[in-house]
Amino acid sequence: MKNRSKLWYQQPAAIWTEALPIGNGRLGAMMFGQVAEERIQLNEDSIWYGGPKEGLNPDAPRYLGEIRNLLFAGKVEEATRYARMALFSAPKYYNPYLPLGDLRLYFHSHVASQTQDYHRELDLDQAVASTSYTVNGVKFRRELFSSYPDQVMVIRLTCDTPGQLHFSANLNRRPYEGLSGAWGDDGIWMNGDCGKEGVAYACAVKAVAEDGRVSVVGDFLSVEGATQVTLFLAAGSTFRSKDPLAACKAQICSAEAYTYDVLKERHVRDYRELYGRMDLKLADSTAENELAALPTDRRLERMKEGQGYDLGLTELLFNYGRYLLIASSRPGSLPANLQGIWNDSFTPPWESKYTININTQMNYWPAEVCGLSECHEPLFDHIERMQPSGRQTARELYGCSGFVAHHNTNIWGETRPEGLFPTCVIWPMGAAWLVLHLWERFRFEQDHKFLRDRAYPLLKDAAVFFIDYLIASPSGYMVSGPSVSPENRYVLENGTSGSLCMGPAMDTQIITELFDACIQSSELLQLDEAFRAQLVQLRAKLPPQRIGKYGQIMEWLEDYEEEDKGHRHISQLFALHPGTQISPHRTPELSQAAAVTLARRIENGGGHTGWSSAWILNMYARLEEGDQALAYVNTMLRKSMYPNLFDAHPPFQIDGNFGFTAGIAEMLLHSHQDELSFLPALPSAWADGDVVGLRGRGGYRIDLSWRQGQLTRAVIHASASGICRVRTKCLVTLQAAVEAAGLPAAQTLVESGNSHILLFPVEAGGSYELIVQS
């Protein structure tokens, strides 16, 4: 159905945020669908300017203690002055992620004003973008996909009248054009470099025509009198290959051994193995069917004009997030950056790098819950790439063991403090937050080998840093610092404002999650008993979460006023989401304070960026406030989407897309409190629905159905043996008794607030259907 699985339009893209993205994790493109002069804007994930830099400040160890003492004494301006001089790095900024260039297709007799039946779409079920139209009675069609199994981009051009396909093709890269040339009689190439010490890149295109004539004129491909033509495009850099042009030619030669139909079938089969693991269906109605007949941009405009809620558009955007993650993060690729892999600027916003004080992490929130664990792998690879630099930064900047990272990193895995602004530069929590993603992978998959060999070593190395780094505050708590609450500022009683501080709430919350993950891992793996005891002792000395004078979760050690009460970051609620320390059922007082915190932010203009709205959506889902969560689903649709459904910060940042998808899943299933909670934040507007393939921590795959706002069916598929704990708002029982050796029989508990708890044993490979009691 178009409303669930296709973005489609009745006109070409006029600007980049109207073009349609395709990708195989590494090699991406934006297809404009223009008639006379098609632009296919190209990206390859390793095209970054410049190389790694040595920039740690050698004066840091000499001034670190003094900076801390100044902060404890409330001398914020003086502490910030010394921090800027002694802790900030040189050079100040990392280099950017860059475009590869453009493939231009020139159709010599096609005039946009003379076309009929124009249609442009992105099919999320197949990961294929296409354009079709009729000129002078001849129907022309283009299909484009980026193949993961064959590591090439494939463009198929056809017409329904023999011999009517005439076009030329050229590769170009402005303003930093390199060399270009011919590759035999049917191919062209370009190559160049990305600055001093940067990678060298290459791109090649070859045409295979089933009829007509293919030739090379200058550095153009020329096709005359054809009916069906396939273009093969490959690209790469010295990040992966010593001779990227030779690698490109080899990839194309390997791919052209297959027919187009076989190539497409291989691509679709590979993609569907990931994308097909899930399905979300919100109730259809006559109105929804009518909306499905509207192009995507028109449906989005309806939302922006306040013409009512669009269930189908919500489903589409949920699926789009899954599609974008598969398209921008596959095993062997780099992780998705601020724009996934899609960037058309040589000076992109925030260098289009990896911002790790929430944005990169948000990119991967949907990975496990939506059954895309493989797409998480590039992030794990990158954390390992960061580790040597992080150890050097910990040792030389802070005099600590372990490894540390600050709020940005890049292709080279650099970890030094980056930037000029005190609101974000000195924040030593980047590695600690990132490694929690490996713990999440274990919690979902229950793979003890992965925990032992890959996750726990990184968790431990990140925790070791804080054993050395934490310092006793005047009140006796062990606190981090100097640090910040990204990227906010506080106001002292004397009117002085600052950002640098000791022991902000987010730091303590991340450290708590990290220590808990290490302690539990150590227990499960039965190793490092002394280290575990050290963490238990240190964790007890961390500051508790506290409620401030407005009934809010305090953002800093002191109950300061915020300079920006509507700040886009809501860092003090990390413990609510993505952390696990605040829960309506286990910490109701803190949950109420979290709700107050959100309300204060929103009342003062918070959630004004796309990714911030997505974070709020996830937080309300964690608070089990379904209608409030839905309000931010609608907010994002009305205020934060470009015509191609890319999320608008503004400008485009892909984290909002991924945060949206994760938020929808969070409304339907919670598993972060060692139990499965079904439909915890179901809004009243989603009366009927079905979801298949949600993943839950503990090794579960879950299918749910609900009607008139009530759960009607649930099936749990277990990949690990143990005791399953299920929370529902209605009484449920097992379809059949479960017998498992050495495990207790199923039992039902009733908690206050009409929560029903069902506990029963499960065995790996088993499926368990729950029956709702009328």
PDB file of C-alpha atoms in Angstrom, residues 396-581:
ATOM      1  CA  GLU A 396      47.668  12.701  28.378  1.00  0.00           C
ATOM      2  CA  LEU A 397      44.776  15.076  29.079  1.00  0.00           C
ATOM      3  CA  TYR A 398      43.561  13.772  32.444  1.00  0.00           C
ATOM      4  CA  GLY A 399      46.284  11.458  33.745  1.00  0.00           C
ATOM      5  CA  CYS A 400      43.784   8.583  33.889  1.00  0.00           C
ATOM      6  CA  SER A 401      43.653   4.966  32.804  1.00  0.00           C
ATOM      7  CA  GLY A 402      40.895   3.601  30.583  1.00  0.00           C
ATOM      8  CA  PHE A 403      39.501   5.407  27.571  1.00  0.00           C
ATOM      9  CA  VAL A 404      37.480   8.582  27.174  1.00  0.00           C
ATOM     10  CA  ALA A 405      35.834  10.573  24.386  1.00  0.00           C
ATOM     11  CA  HIS A 406      34.249  13.991  24.235  1.00  0.00           C
ATOM     12  CA  HIS A 407      31.249  15.274  22.292  1.00  0.00           C
ATOM     13  CA  ASN A 408      32.466  14.650  18.741  1.00  0.00           C
ATOM     14  CA  THR A 409      34.410  12.070  16.784  1.00  0.00           C
ATOM     15  CA  ASN A 410      35.176  11.472  13.108  1.00  0.00           C
ATOM     16  CA  ILE A 411      36.170   8.816  10.589  1.00  0.00           C
ATOM     17  CA  TRP A 412      39.532   8.421  12.332  1.00  0.00           C
ATOM     18  CA  GLY A 413      38.015   7.808  15.759  1.00  0.00           C
ATOM     19  CA  GLU A 414      39.504  10.920  17.354  1.00  0.00           C
ATOM     20  CA  THR A 415      38.510  11.644  20.952  1.00  0.00           C
ATOM     21  CA  ARG A 416      40.103  14.940  21.985  1.00  0.00           C
ATOM     22  CA  PRO A 417      37.964  17.924  23.067  1.00  0.00           C
ATOM     23  CA  GLU A 418      36.767  19.536  19.838  1.00  0.00           C
ATOM     24  CA  GLY A 419      35.413  23.023  19.225  1.00  0.00           C
ATOM     25  CA  LEU A 420      35.431  26.509  20.726  1.00  0.00           C
ATOM     26  CA  PHE A 421      32.297  26.655  22.852  1.00  0.00           C
ATOM     27  CA  PRO A 422      32.471  25.862  26.585  1.00  0.00           C
ATOM     28  CA  THR A 423      28.849  24.620  26.475  1.00  0.00           C
ATOM     29  CA  CYS A 424      29.930  21.365  24.834  1.00  0.00           C
ATOM     30  CA  VAL A 425      33.720  20.920  24.438  1.00  0.00           C
ATOM     31  CA  ILE A 426      34.741  19.599  27.866  1.00  0.00           C
ATOM     32  CA  TRP A 427      32.297  16.708  28.293  1.00  0.00           C
ATOM     33  CA  PRO A 428      34.139  13.433  28.982  1.00  0.00           C
ATOM     34  CA  MET A 429      31.097  11.149  28.642  1.00  0.00           C
ATOM     35  CA  GLY A 430      31.108  10.281  24.934  1.00  0.00           C
ATOM     36  CA  ALA A 431      32.769   6.885  25.254  1.00  0.00           C
ATOM     37  CA  ALA A 432      30.774   5.984  28.368  1.00  0.00           C
ATOM     38  CA  TRP A 433      27.477   6.555  26.558  1.00  0.00           C
ATOM     39  CA  LEU A 434      28.593   4.861  23.341  1.00  0.00           C
ATOM     40  CA  VAL A 435      29.730   1.619  24.998  1.00  0.00           C
ATOM     41  CA  LEU A 436      26.284   1.232  26.551  1.00  0.00           C
ATOM     42  CA  HIS A 437      25.109   0.386  23.033  1.00  0.00           C
ATOM     43  CA  LEU A 438      27.084  -2.845  23.247  1.00  0.00           C
ATOM     44  CA  TRP A 439      25.391  -3.615  26.560  1.00  0.00           C
ATOM     45  CA  GLU A 440      22.027  -2.972  24.892  1.00  0.00           C
ATOM     46  CA  ARG A 441      22.944  -5.415  22.126  1.00  0.00           C
ATOM     47  CA  PHE A 442      23.627  -8.072  24.744  1.00  0.00           C
ATOM     48  CA  ARG A 443      20.414  -7.317  26.617  1.00  0.00           C
ATOM     49  CA  PHE A 444      18.393  -7.839  23.442  1.00  0.00           C
ATOM     50  CA  GLU A 445      20.295 -10.777  21.971  1.00  0.00           C
ATOM     51  CA  GLN A 446      21.546 -12.586  25.123  1.00  0.00           C
ATOM     52  CA  ASP A 447      24.733 -13.578  23.298  1.00  0.00           C
ATOM     53  CA  HIS A 448      27.229 -14.352  26.074  1.00  0.00           C
ATOM     54  CA  LYS A 449      30.105 -14.774  23.632  1.00  0.00           C
ATOM     55  CA  PHE A 450      29.498 -11.250  22.323  1.00  0.00           C
ATOM     56  CA  LEU A 451      29.386  -9.986  25.908  1.00  0.00           C
ATOM     57  CA  ARG A 452      32.620 -11.712  26.871  1.00  0.00           C
ATOM     58  CA  ASP A 453      34.653 -11.035  23.740  1.00  0.00           C
ATOM     59  CA  ARG A 454      33.454  -7.631  22.597  1.00  0.00           C
ATOM     60  CA  ALA A 455      31.085  -5.746  24.887  1.00  0.00           C
ATOM     61  CA  TYR A 456      32.552  -6.273  28.345  1.00  0.00           C
ATOM     62  CA  PRO A 457      36.162  -5.278  27.440  1.00  0.00           C
ATOM     63  CA  LEU A 458      34.911  -1.929  26.128  1.00  0.00           C
ATOM     64  CA  LEU A 459      32.498  -1.402  29.026  1.00  0.00           C
ATOM     65  CA  LYS A 460      35.303  -2.117  31.477  1.00  0.00           C
ATOM     66  CA  ASP A 461      37.814   0.161  29.743  1.00  0.00           C
ATOM     67  CA  ALA A 462      35.310   3.037  29.809  1.00  0.00           C
ATOM     68  CA  ALA A 463      34.539   2.411  33.493  1.00  0.00           C
ATOM     69  CA  VAL A 464      38.232   2.251  34.442  1.00  0.00           C
ATOM     70  CA  PHE A 465      38.577   5.866  33.327  1.00  0.00           C
ATOM     71  CA  PHE A 466      36.040   7.005  35.934  1.00  0.00           C
ATOM     72  CA  ILE A 467      37.734   5.097  38.726  1.00  0.00           C
ATOM     73  CA  ASP A 468      40.647   7.472  38.203  1.00  0.00           C
ATOM     74  CA  TYR A 469      38.672  10.539  37.078  1.00  0.00           C
ATOM     75  CA  LEU A 470      35.977  10.895  39.748  1.00  0.00           C
ATOM     76  CA  ILE A 471      36.857  13.233  42.606  1.00  0.00           C
ATOM     77  CA  ALA A 472      35.324  13.884  46.033  1.00  0.00           C
ATOM     78  CA  SER A 473      33.164  17.009  46.140  1.00  0.00           C
ATOM     79  CA  PRO A 474      32.969  19.238  49.261  1.00  0.00           C
ATOM     80  CA  SER A 475      29.715  17.418  50.124  1.00  0.00           C
ATOM     81  CA  GLY A 476      31.494  14.055  49.990  1.00  0.00           C
ATOM     82  CA  TYR A 477      30.012  12.697  46.759  1.00  0.00           C
ATOM     83  CA  MET A 478      32.251  11.332  44.024  1.00  0.00           C
ATOM     84  CA  VAL A 479      31.664  13.511  40.986  1.00  0.00           C
ATOM     85  CA  SER A 480      32.902  13.997  37.445  1.00  0.00           C
ATOM     86  CA  GLY A 481      34.329  17.226  36.176  1.00  0.00           C
ATOM     87  CA  PRO A 482      35.135  19.555  34.695  1.00  0.00           C
ATOM     88  CA  SER A 483      32.141  18.781  32.514  1.00  0.00           C
ATOM     89  CA  VAL A 484      28.917  20.308  31.204  1.00  0.00           C
ATOM     90  CA  SER A 485      25.244  19.495  30.905  1.00  0.00           C
ATOM     91  CA  PRO A 486      25.146  19.510  27.074  1.00  0.00           C
ATOM     92  CA  GLU A 487      24.703  22.186  25.770  1.00  0.00           C
ATOM     93  CA  ASN A 488      22.964  24.273  28.420  1.00  0.00           C
ATOM     94  CA  ARG A 489      24.036  27.067  30.754  1.00  0.00           C
ATOM     95  CA  TYR A 490      23.131  27.827  34.360  1.00  0.00           C
ATOM     96  CA  VAL A 491      22.854  31.102  36.277  1.00  0.00           C
ATOM     97  CA  LEU A 492      24.428  31.689  39.696  1.00  0.00           C
ATOM     98  CA  GLU A 493      22.805  33.829  42.397  1.00  0.00           C
ATOM     99  CA  ASN A 494      25.164  36.712  41.541  1.00  0.00           C
ATOM    100  CA  GLY A 495      23.940  36.681  37.937  1.00  0.00           C
ATOM    101  CA  THR A 496      27.009  34.977  36.507  1.00  0.00           C
ATOM    102  CA  SER A 497      26.198  32.337  33.908  1.00  0.00           C
ATOM    103  CA  GLY A 498      28.274  29.344  33.012  1.00  0.00           C
ATOM    104  CA  SER A 499      28.284  25.901  31.509  1.00  0.00           C
ATOM    105  CA  LEU A 500      31.425  24.277  32.924  1.00  0.00           C
ATOM    106  CA  CYS A 501      30.653  22.545  36.202  1.00  0.00           C
ATOM    107  CA  MET A 502      31.301  19.569  38.466  1.00  0.00           C
ATOM    108  CA  GLY A 503      28.989  16.555  38.650  1.00  0.00           C
ATOM    109  CA  PRO A 504      26.096  17.447  36.296  1.00  0.00           C
ATOM    110  CA  ALA A 505      23.143  15.074  36.545  1.00  0.00           C
ATOM    111  CA  MET A 506      23.655  13.536  33.119  1.00  0.00           C
ATOM    112  CA  ASP A 507      27.242  12.559  33.926  1.00  0.00           C
ATOM    113  CA  THR A 508      26.169  10.775  37.101  1.00  0.00           C
ATOM    114  CA  GLN A 509      23.303   9.027  35.326  1.00  0.00           C
ATOM    115  CA  ILE A 510      25.549   7.758  32.506  1.00  0.00           C
ATOM    116  CA  ILE A 511      28.226   6.628  34.974  1.00  0.00           C
ATOM    117  CA  THR A 512      25.560   4.793  36.985  1.00  0.00           C
ATOM    118  CA  GLU A 513      24.331   2.941  33.881  1.00  0.00           C
ATOM    119  CA  LEU A 514      27.930   2.128  32.928  1.00  0.00           C
ATOM    120  CA  PHE A 515      28.860   0.820  36.378  1.00  0.00           C
ATOM    121  CA  ASP A 516      25.653  -1.240  36.544  1.00  0.00           C
ATOM    122  CA  ALA A 517      26.370  -2.741  33.112  1.00  0.00           C
ATOM    123  CA  CYS A 518      29.896  -3.655  34.190  1.00  0.00           C
ATOM    124  CA  ILE A 519      28.728  -5.123  37.501  1.00  0.00           C
ATOM    125  CA  GLN A 520      26.052  -7.260  35.835  1.00  0.00           C
ATOM    126  CA  SER A 521      28.442  -8.332  33.058  1.00  0.00           C
ATOM    127  CA  SER A 522      31.072  -9.335  35.601  1.00  0.00           C
ATOM    128  CA  GLU A 523      28.506 -11.407  37.483  1.00  0.00           C
ATOM    129  CA  LEU A 524      27.195 -13.122  34.346  1.00  0.00           C
ATOM    130  CA  LEU A 525      30.692 -13.896  33.078  1.00  0.00           C
ATOM    131  CA  GLN A 526      31.962 -14.810  36.560  1.00  0.00           C
ATOM    132  CA  LEU A 527      35.131 -12.758  36.333  1.00  0.00           C
ATOM    133  CA  ASP A 528      36.802  -9.594  37.725  1.00  0.00           C
ATOM    134  CA  GLU A 529      35.367  -9.940  41.227  1.00  0.00           C
ATOM    135  CA  ALA A 530      37.727  -7.322  42.708  1.00  0.00           C
ATOM    136  CA  PHE A 531      36.933  -4.828  39.944  1.00  0.00           C
ATOM    137  CA  ARG A 532      33.219  -5.465  40.447  1.00  0.00           C
ATOM    138  CA  ALA A 533      33.516  -4.779  44.182  1.00  0.00           C
ATOM    139  CA  GLN A 534      35.383  -1.547  43.430  1.00  0.00           C
ATOM    140  CA  LEU A 535      32.551  -0.359  41.168  1.00  0.00           C
ATOM    141  CA  VAL A 536      29.876  -1.293  43.713  1.00  0.00           C
ATOM    142  CA  GLN A 537      31.680   0.764  46.344  1.00  0.00           C
ATOM    143  CA  LEU A 538      32.194   3.738  44.030  1.00  0.00           C
ATOM    144  CA  ARG A 539      28.622   3.644  42.713  1.00  0.00           C
ATOM    145  CA  ALA A 540      27.315   4.068  46.272  1.00  0.00           C
ATOM    146  CA  LYS A 541      29.211   7.347  46.517  1.00  0.00           C
ATOM    147  CA  LEU A 542      27.708   8.926  43.392  1.00  0.00           C
ATOM    148  CA  PRO A 543      25.248  11.801  43.948  1.00  0.00           C
ATOM    149  CA  PRO A 544      21.584  10.735  44.060  1.00  0.00           C
ATOM    150  CA  GLN A 545      19.037  12.116  41.662  1.00  0.00           C
ATOM    151  CA  ARG A 546      17.399  15.094  43.303  1.00  0.00           C
ATOM    152  CA  ILE A 547      14.218  17.089  42.825  1.00  0.00           C
ATOM    153  CA  GLY A 548      14.515  20.873  42.640  1.00  0.00           C
ATOM    154  CA  LYS A 549      12.442  23.819  43.744  1.00  0.00           C
ATOM    155  CA  TYR A 550      10.105  23.616  40.752  1.00  0.00           C
ATOM    156  CA  GLY A 551       9.485  19.911  41.274  1.00  0.00           C
ATOM    157  CA  GLN A 552      11.905  19.119  38.430  1.00  0.00           C
ATOM    158  CA  ILE A 553      14.857  16.751  38.146  1.00  0.00           C
ATOM    159  CA  MET A 554      17.876  18.877  39.011  1.00  0.00           C
ATOM    160  CA  GLU A 555      20.262  19.358  36.078  1.00  0.00           C
ATOM    161  CA  TRP A 556      23.280  20.321  38.170  1.00  0.00           C
ATOM    162  CA  LEU A 557      24.587  19.541  41.679  1.00  0.00           C
ATOM    163  CA  GLU A 558      23.022  22.798  42.834  1.00  0.00           C
ATOM    164  CA  ASP A 559      19.462  23.901  42.043  1.00  0.00           C
ATOM    165  CA  TYR A 560      20.551  26.582  39.579  1.00  0.00           C
ATOM    166  CA  GLU A 561      18.269  28.557  37.317  1.00  0.00           C
ATOM    167  CA  GLU A 562      18.654  27.682  33.647  1.00  0.00           C
ATOM    168  CA  GLU A 563      19.754  30.388  31.248  1.00  0.00           C
ATOM    169  CA  ASP A 564      17.644  28.760  28.507  1.00  0.00           C
ATOM    170  CA  LYS A 565      14.579  27.195  30.113  1.00  0.00           C
ATOM    171  CA  GLY A 566      13.485  25.764  26.767  1.00  0.00           C
ATOM    172  CA  HIS A 567      16.814  24.256  25.795  1.00  0.00           C
ATOM    173  CA  ARG A 568      16.807  21.586  23.073  1.00  0.00           C
ATOM    174  CA  HIS A 569      18.911  19.195  25.191  1.00  0.00           C
ATOM    175  CA  ILE A 570      17.096  17.612  28.139  1.00  0.00           C
ATOM    176  CA  SER A 571      20.208  16.001  29.504  1.00  0.00           C
ATOM    177  CA  GLN A 572      19.050  15.577  33.103  1.00  0.00           C
ATOM    178  CA  LEU A 573      16.453  13.076  31.858  1.00  0.00           C
ATOM    179  CA  PHE A 574      18.979  10.620  30.461  1.00  0.00           C
ATOM    180  CA  ALA A 575      17.936   8.448  33.426  1.00  0.00           C
ATOM    181  CA  LEU A 576      14.412   8.282  31.943  1.00  0.00           C
ATOM    182  CA  HIS A 577      15.457   7.665  28.345  1.00  0.00           C
ATOM    183  CA  PRO A 578      17.598   6.074  27.093  1.00  0.00           C
ATOM    184  CA  GLY A 579      18.647   5.190  30.660  1.00  0.00           C
ATOM    185  CA  THR A 580      16.728   2.941  33.029  1.00  0.00           C
ATOM    186  CA  GLN A 581      16.863   4.677  36.412  1.00  0.00           C
TER     187      GLN A 581
END
